[in-house]
PDB file of C-alpha atoms in Angstrom:
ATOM      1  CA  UNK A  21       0.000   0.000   0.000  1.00  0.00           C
ATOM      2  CA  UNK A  22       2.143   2.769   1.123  1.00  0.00           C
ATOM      3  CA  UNK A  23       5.414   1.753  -1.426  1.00  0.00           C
ATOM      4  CA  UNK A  24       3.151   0.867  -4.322  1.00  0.00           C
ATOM      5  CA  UNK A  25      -0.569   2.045  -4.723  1.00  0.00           C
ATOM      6  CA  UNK A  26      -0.031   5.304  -2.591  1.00  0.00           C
ATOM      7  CA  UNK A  27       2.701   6.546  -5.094  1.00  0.00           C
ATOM      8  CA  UNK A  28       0.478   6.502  -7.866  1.00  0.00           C
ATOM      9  CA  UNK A  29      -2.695   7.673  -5.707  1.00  0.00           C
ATOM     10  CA  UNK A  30      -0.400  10.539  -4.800  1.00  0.00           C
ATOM     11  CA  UNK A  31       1.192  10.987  -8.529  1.00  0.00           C
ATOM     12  CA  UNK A  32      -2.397  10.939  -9.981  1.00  0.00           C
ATOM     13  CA  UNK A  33      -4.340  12.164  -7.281  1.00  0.00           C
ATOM     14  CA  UNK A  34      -6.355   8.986  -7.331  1.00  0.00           C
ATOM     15  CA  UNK A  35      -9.102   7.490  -5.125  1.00  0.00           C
ATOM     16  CA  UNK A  36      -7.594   3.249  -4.859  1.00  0.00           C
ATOM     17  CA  UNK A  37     -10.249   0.994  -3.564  1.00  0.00           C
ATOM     18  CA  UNK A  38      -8.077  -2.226  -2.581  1.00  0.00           C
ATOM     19  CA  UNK A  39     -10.267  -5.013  -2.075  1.00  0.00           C
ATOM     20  CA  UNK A  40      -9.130  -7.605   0.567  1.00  0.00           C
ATOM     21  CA  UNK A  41     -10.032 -11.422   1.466  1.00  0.00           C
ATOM     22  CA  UNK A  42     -12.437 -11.684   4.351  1.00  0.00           C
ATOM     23  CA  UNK A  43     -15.928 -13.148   3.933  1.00  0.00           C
ATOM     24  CA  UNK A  44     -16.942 -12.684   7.695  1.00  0.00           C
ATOM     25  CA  UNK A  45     -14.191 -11.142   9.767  1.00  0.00           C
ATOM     26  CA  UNK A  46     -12.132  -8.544   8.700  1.00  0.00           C
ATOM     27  CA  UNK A  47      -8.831  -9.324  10.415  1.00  0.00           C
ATOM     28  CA  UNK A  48      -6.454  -9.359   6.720  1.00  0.00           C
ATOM     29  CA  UNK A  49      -8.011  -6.150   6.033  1.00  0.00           C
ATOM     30  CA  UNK A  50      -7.211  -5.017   9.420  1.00  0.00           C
ATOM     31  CA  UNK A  51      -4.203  -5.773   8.903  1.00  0.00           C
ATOM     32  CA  UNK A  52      -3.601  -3.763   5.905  1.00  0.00           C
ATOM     33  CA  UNK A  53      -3.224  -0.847   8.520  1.00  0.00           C
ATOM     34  CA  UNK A  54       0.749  -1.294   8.693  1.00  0.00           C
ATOM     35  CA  UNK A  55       0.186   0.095   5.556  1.00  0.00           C
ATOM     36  CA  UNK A  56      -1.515   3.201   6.182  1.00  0.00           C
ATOM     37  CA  UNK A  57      -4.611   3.353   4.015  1.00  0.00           C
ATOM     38  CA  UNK A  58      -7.158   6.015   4.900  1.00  0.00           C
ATOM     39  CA  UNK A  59      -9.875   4.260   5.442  1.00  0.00           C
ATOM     40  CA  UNK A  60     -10.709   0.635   5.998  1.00  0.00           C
ATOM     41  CA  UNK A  61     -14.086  -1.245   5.443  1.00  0.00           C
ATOM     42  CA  UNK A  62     -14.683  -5.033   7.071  1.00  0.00           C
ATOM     43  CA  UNK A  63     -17.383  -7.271   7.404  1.00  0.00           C
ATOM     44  CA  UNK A  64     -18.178  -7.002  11.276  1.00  0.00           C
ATOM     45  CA  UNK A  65     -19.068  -3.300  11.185  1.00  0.00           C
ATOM     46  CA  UNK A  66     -21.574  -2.442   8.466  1.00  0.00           C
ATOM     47  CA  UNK A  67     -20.969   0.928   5.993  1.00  0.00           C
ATOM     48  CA  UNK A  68     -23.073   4.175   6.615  1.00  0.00           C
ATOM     49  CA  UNK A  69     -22.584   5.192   3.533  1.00  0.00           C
ATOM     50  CA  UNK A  70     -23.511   8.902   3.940  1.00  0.00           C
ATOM     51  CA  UNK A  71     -20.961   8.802   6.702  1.00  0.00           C
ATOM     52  CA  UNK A  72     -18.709   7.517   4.705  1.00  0.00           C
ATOM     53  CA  UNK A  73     -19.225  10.147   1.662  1.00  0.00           C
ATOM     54  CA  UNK A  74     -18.432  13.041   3.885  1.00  0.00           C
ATOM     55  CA  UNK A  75     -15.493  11.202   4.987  1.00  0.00           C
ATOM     56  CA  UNK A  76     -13.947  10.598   1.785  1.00  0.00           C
ATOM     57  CA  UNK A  77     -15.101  14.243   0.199  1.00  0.00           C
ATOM     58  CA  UNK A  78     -13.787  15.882   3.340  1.00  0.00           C
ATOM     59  CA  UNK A  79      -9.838  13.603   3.243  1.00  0.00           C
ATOM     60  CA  UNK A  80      -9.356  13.937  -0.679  1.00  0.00           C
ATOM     61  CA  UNK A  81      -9.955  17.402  -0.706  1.00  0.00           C
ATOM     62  CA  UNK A  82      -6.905  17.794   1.914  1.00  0.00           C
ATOM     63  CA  UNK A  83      -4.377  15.576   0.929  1.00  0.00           C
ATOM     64  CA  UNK A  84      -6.181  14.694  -3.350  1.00  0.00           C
ATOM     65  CA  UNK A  85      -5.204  10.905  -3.161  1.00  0.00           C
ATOM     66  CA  UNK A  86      -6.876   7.999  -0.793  1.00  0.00           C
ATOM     67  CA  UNK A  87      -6.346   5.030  -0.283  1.00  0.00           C
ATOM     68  CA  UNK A  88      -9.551   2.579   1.026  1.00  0.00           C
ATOM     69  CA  UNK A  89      -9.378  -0.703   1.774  1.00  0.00           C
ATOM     70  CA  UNK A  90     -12.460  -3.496   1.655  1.00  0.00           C
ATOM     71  CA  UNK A  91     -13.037  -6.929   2.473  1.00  0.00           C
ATOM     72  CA  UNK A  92     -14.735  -8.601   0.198  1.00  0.00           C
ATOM     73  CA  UNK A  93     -17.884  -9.364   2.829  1.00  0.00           C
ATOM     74  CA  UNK A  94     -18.551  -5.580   3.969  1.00  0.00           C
ATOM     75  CA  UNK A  95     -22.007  -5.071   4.076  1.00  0.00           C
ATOM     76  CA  UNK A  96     -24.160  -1.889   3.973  1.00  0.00           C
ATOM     77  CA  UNK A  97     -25.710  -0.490   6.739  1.00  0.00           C
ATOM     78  CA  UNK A  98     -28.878  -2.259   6.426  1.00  0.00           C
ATOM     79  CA  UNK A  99     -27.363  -5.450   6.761  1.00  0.00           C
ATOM     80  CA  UNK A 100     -26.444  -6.631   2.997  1.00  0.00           C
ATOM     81  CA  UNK A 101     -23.628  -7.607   1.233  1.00  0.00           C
ATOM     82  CA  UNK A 102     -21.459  -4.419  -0.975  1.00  0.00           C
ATOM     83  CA  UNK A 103     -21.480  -6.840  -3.616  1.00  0.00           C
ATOM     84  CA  UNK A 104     -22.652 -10.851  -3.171  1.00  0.00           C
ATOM     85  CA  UNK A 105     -25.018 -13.395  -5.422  1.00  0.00           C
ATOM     86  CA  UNK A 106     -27.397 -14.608  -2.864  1.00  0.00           C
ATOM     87  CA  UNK A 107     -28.414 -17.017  -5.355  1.00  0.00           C
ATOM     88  CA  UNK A 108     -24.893 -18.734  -6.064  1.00  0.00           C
ATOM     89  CA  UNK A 109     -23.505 -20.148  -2.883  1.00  0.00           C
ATOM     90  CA  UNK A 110     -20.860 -22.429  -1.921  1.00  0.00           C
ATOM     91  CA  UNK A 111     -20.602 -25.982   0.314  1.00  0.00           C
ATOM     92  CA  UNK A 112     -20.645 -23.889   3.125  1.00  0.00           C
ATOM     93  CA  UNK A 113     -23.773 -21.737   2.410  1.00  0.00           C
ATOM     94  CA  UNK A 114     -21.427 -18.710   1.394  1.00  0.00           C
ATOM     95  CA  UNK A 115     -22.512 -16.480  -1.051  1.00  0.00           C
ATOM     96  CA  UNK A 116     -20.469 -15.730  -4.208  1.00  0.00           C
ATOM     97  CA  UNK A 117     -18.857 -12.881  -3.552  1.00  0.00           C
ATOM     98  CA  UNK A 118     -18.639 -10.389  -6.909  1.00  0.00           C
ATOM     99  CA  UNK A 119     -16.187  -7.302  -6.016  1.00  0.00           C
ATOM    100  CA  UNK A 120     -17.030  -5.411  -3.499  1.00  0.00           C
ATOM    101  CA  UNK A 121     -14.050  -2.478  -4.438  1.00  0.00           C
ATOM    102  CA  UNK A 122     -15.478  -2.876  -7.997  1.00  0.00           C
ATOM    103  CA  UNK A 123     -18.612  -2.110  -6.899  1.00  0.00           C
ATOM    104  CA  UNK A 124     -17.673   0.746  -4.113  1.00  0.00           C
ATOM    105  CA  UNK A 125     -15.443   2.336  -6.684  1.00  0.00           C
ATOM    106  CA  UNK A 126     -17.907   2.933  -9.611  1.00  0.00           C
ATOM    107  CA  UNK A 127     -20.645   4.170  -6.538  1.00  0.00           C
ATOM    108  CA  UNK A 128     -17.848   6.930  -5.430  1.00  0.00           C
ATOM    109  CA  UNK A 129     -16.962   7.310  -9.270  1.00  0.00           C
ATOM    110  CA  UNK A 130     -20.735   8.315  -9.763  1.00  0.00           C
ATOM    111  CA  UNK A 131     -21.822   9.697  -6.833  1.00  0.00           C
ATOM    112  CA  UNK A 132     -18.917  12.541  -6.166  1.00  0.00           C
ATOM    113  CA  UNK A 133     -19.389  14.047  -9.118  1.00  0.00           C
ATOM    114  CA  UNK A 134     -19.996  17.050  -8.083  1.00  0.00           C
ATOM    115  CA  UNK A 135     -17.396  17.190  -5.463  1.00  0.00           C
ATOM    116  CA  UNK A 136     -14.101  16.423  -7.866  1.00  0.00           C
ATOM    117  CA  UNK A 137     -12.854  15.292 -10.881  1.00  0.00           C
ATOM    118  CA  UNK A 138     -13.829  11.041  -9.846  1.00  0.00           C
ATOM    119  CA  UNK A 139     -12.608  10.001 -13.613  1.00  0.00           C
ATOM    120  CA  UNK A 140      -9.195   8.641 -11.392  1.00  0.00           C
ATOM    121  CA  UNK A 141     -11.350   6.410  -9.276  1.00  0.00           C
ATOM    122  CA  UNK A 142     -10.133   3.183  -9.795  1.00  0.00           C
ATOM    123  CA  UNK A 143     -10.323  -0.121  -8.157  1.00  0.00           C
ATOM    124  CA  UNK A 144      -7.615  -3.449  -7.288  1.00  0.00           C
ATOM    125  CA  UNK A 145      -8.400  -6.854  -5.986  1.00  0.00           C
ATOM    126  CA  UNK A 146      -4.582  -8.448  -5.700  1.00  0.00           C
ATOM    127  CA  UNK A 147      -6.723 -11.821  -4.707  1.00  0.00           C
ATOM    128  CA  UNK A 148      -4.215 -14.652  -4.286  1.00  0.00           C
ATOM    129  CA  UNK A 149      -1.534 -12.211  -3.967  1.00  0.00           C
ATOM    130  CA  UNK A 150      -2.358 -11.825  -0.757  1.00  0.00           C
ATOM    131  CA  UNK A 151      -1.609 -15.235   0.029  1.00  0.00           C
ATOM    132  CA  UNK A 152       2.181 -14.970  -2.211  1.00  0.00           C
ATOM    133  CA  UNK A 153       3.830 -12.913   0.671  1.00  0.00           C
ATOM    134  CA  UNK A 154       7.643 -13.778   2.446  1.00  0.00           C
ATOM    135  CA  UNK A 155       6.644 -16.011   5.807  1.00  0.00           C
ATOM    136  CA  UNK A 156       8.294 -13.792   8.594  1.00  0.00           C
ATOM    137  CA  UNK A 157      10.009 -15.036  11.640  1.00  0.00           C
ATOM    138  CA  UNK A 158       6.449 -15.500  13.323  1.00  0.00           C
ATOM    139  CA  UNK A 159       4.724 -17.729  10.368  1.00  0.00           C
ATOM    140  CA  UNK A 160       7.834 -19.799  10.258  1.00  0.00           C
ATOM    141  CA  UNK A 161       7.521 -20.134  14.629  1.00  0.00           C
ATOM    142  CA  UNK A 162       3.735 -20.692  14.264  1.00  0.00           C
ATOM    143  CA  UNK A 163       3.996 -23.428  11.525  1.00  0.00           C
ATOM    144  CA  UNK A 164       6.859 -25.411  13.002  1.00  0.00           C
ATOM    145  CA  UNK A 165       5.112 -25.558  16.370  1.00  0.00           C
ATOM    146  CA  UNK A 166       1.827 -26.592  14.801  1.00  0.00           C
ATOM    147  CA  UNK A 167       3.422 -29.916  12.624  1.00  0.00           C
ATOM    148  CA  UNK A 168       5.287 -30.635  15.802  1.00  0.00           C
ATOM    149  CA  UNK A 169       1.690 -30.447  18.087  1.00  0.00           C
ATOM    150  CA  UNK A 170       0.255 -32.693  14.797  1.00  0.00           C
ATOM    151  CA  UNK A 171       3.101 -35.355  14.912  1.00  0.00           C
ATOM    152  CA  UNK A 172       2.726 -35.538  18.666  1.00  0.00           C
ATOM    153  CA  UNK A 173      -0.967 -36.201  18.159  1.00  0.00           C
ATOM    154  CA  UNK A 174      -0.537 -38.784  15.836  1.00  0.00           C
ATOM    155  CA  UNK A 175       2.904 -40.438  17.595  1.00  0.00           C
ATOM    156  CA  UNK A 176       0.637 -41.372  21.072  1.00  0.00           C
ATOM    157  CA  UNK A 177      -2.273 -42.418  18.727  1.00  0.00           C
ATOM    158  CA  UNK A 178      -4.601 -40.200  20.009  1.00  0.00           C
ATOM    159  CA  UNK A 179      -7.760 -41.235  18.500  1.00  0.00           C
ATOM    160  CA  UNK A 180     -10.065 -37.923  19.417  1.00  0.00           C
ATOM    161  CA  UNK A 181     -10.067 -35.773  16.711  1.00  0.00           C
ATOM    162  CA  UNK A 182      -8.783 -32.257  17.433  1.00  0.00           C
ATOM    163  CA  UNK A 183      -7.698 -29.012  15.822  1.00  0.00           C
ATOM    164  CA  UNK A 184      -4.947 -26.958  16.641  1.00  0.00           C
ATOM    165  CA  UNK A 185      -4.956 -23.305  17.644  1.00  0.00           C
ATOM    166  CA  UNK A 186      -1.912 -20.581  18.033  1.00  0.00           C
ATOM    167  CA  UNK A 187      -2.269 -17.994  20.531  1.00  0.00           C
ATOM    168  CA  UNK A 188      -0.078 -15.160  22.546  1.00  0.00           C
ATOM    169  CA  UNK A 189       0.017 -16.097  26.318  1.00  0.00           C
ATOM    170  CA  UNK A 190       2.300 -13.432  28.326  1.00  0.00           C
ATOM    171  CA  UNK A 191       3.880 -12.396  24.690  1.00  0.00           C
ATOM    172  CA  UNK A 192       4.678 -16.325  24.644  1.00  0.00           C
ATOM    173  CA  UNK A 193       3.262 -18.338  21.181  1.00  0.00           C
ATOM    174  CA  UNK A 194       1.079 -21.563  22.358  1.00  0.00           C
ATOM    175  CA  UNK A 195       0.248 -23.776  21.209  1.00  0.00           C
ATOM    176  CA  UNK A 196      -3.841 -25.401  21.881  1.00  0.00           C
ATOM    177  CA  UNK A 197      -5.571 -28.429  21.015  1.00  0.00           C
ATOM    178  CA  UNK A 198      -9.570 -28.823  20.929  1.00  0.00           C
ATOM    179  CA  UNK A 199     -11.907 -31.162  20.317  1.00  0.00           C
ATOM    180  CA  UNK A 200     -14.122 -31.464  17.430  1.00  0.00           C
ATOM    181  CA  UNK A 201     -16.444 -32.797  18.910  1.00  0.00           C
ATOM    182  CA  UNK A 202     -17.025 -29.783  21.391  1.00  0.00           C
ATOM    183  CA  UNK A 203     -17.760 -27.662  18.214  1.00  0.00           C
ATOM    184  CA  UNK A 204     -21.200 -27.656  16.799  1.00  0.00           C
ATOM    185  CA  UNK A 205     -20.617 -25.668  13.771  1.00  0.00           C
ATOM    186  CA  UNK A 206     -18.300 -23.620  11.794  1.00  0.00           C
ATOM    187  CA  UNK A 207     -19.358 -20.380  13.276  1.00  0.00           C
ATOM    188  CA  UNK A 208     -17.665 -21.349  16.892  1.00  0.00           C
ATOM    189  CA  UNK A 209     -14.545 -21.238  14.730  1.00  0.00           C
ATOM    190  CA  UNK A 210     -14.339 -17.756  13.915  1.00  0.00           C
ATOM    191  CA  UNK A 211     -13.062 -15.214  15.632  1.00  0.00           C
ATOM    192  CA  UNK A 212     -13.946 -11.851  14.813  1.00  0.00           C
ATOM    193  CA  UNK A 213     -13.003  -8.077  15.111  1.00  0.00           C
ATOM    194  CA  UNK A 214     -14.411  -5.726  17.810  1.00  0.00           C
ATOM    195  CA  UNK A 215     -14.298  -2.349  18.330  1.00  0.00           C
ATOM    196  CA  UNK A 216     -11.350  -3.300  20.432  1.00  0.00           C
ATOM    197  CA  UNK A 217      -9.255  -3.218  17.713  1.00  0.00           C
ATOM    198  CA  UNK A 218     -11.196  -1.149  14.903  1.00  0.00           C
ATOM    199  CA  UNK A 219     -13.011   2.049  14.925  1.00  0.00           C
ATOM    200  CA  UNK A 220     -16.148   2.340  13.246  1.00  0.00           C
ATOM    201  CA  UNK A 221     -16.374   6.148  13.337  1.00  0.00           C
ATOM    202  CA  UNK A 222     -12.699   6.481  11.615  1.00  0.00           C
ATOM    203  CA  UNK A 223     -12.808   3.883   9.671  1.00  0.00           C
ATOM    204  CA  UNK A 224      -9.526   2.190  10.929  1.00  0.00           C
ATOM    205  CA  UNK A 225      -7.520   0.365  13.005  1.00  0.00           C
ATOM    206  CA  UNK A 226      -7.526   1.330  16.585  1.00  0.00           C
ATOM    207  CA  UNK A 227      -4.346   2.274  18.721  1.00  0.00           C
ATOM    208  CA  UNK A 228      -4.446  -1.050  20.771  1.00  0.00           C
ATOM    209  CA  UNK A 229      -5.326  -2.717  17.024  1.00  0.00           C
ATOM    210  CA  UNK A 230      -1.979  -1.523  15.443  1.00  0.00           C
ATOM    211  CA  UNK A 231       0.431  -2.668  18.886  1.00  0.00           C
ATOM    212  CA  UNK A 232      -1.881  -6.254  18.169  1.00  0.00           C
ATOM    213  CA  UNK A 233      -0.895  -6.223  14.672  1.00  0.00           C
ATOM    214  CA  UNK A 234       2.969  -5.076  15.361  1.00  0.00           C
ATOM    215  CA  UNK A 235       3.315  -8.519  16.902  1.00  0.00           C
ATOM    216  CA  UNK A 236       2.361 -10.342  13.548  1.00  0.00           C
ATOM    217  CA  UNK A 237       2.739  -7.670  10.439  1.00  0.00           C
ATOM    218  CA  UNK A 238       5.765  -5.472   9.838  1.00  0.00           C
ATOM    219  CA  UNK A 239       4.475  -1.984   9.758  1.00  0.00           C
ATOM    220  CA  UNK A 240       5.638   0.462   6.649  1.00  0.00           C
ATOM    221  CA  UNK A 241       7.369   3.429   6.969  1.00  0.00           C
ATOM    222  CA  UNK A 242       5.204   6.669   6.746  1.00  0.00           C
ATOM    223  CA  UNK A 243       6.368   8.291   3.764  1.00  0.00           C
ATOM    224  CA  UNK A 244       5.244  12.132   3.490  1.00  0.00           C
ATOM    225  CA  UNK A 245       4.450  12.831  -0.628  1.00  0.00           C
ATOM    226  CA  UNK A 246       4.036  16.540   0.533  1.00  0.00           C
ATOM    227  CA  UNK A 247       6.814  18.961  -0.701  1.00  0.00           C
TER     228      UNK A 247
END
């Protein structure tokens, strides 16, 4: 974000709407704070859009480039998807999601007309890219202590079926086992963002969200495009 897309936001003075994996928490988008985008959109908060209009009219005209990030299952305010086909759903009962920074970008592009020049209001979905990245020291750490947890498992013959979980105790990686069987459903799985560690009125990442995130995502130097 801030090497890449903000030097040709800034160069161009465009509006980037990054779209970001994330049916039903928003934690990679979260995450794409360490970045610095302006504003950041995620499932477990829905959109005033209004809100966010004024928002976006009132930044651009300050600093003429933004930068918004989306996950792909941000809803509107009344509860429904940005951009999902009900009708075509997955295994799971998920909805085919169709482009939610697609969709958000043409609705700024046509609906801040009047404000600015919205012809440089363009949208990116990097998809899989997301996925491509370096493992740092932590990914490496959490990986190698999961297989070792698995081959344990399977060494005593443990016949209860379990998944493994990674978590911080006293700045310490753990390493959990559970059950299946204790899980009902899916949803017990997930683990989502509160306004812990997102804002809804700014749109981003909270201060005790970005020292979370410092622990797992190297954060980007600010760069200031001003002369």
């Amino acid at each position: 974000l801030n090497e890449g897309l903000r030097t040709t936001a800034y160069s161009h003075e465009r509006i980037i709407v990054v779209e970001s994996m994330g049916m039903h928490a928003g934690w990679l988008a979260l995450s794409s704070s360490m970045g610095h985008p302006d504003f950041i959109i995620i499932p477990e908060f829905t959109l005033d859009y209004p809100s966010f209009v004024k928002k976006v009219v009132e930044k651009y005209s300050k600093q003429k480039n933004l930068i918004i990030v989306v996950a792909e299952g941000a809803r509107w305010s009344d509860g429904s998807y940005i951009s999902a086909n009900e009708n075509e759903k997955d295994s799971f009962g998920h909805p085919r999601f169709k482009g939610a920074a697609n969709l958000l970008a043409e609705k700024i592009k046509n609906d801040l007309k009047d404000y600015f020049d919205t012809r440089n209001v363009n949208s990116v979905n990097p998809s899989y890219l997301y996925r491509s990245g370096k493992p740092n020291k932590l990914d490496i750490s959490a990986a190698t202590k999961l297989g070792a947890a698995a081959v344990r498992h399977l060494k005593h013959m443990n016949k209860q079926s379990i998944f493994l979980t990674t978590n911080f105790d006293k700045e310490k990686l753990e390493i959990a086992g559970y059950p299946i069987t204790d899980v009902e459903n899916i949803d017990h799985l997930h683990r989502f963002v509160t306004d812990q560690f997102y804002d809804p009125t700014k749109l981003n990442v909270t201060k005790y969200g970005k020292r979370f995130l410092s622990k797992i995502v190297d954060e980007f130097p600010i760069v200031n495009y001003r002369l």
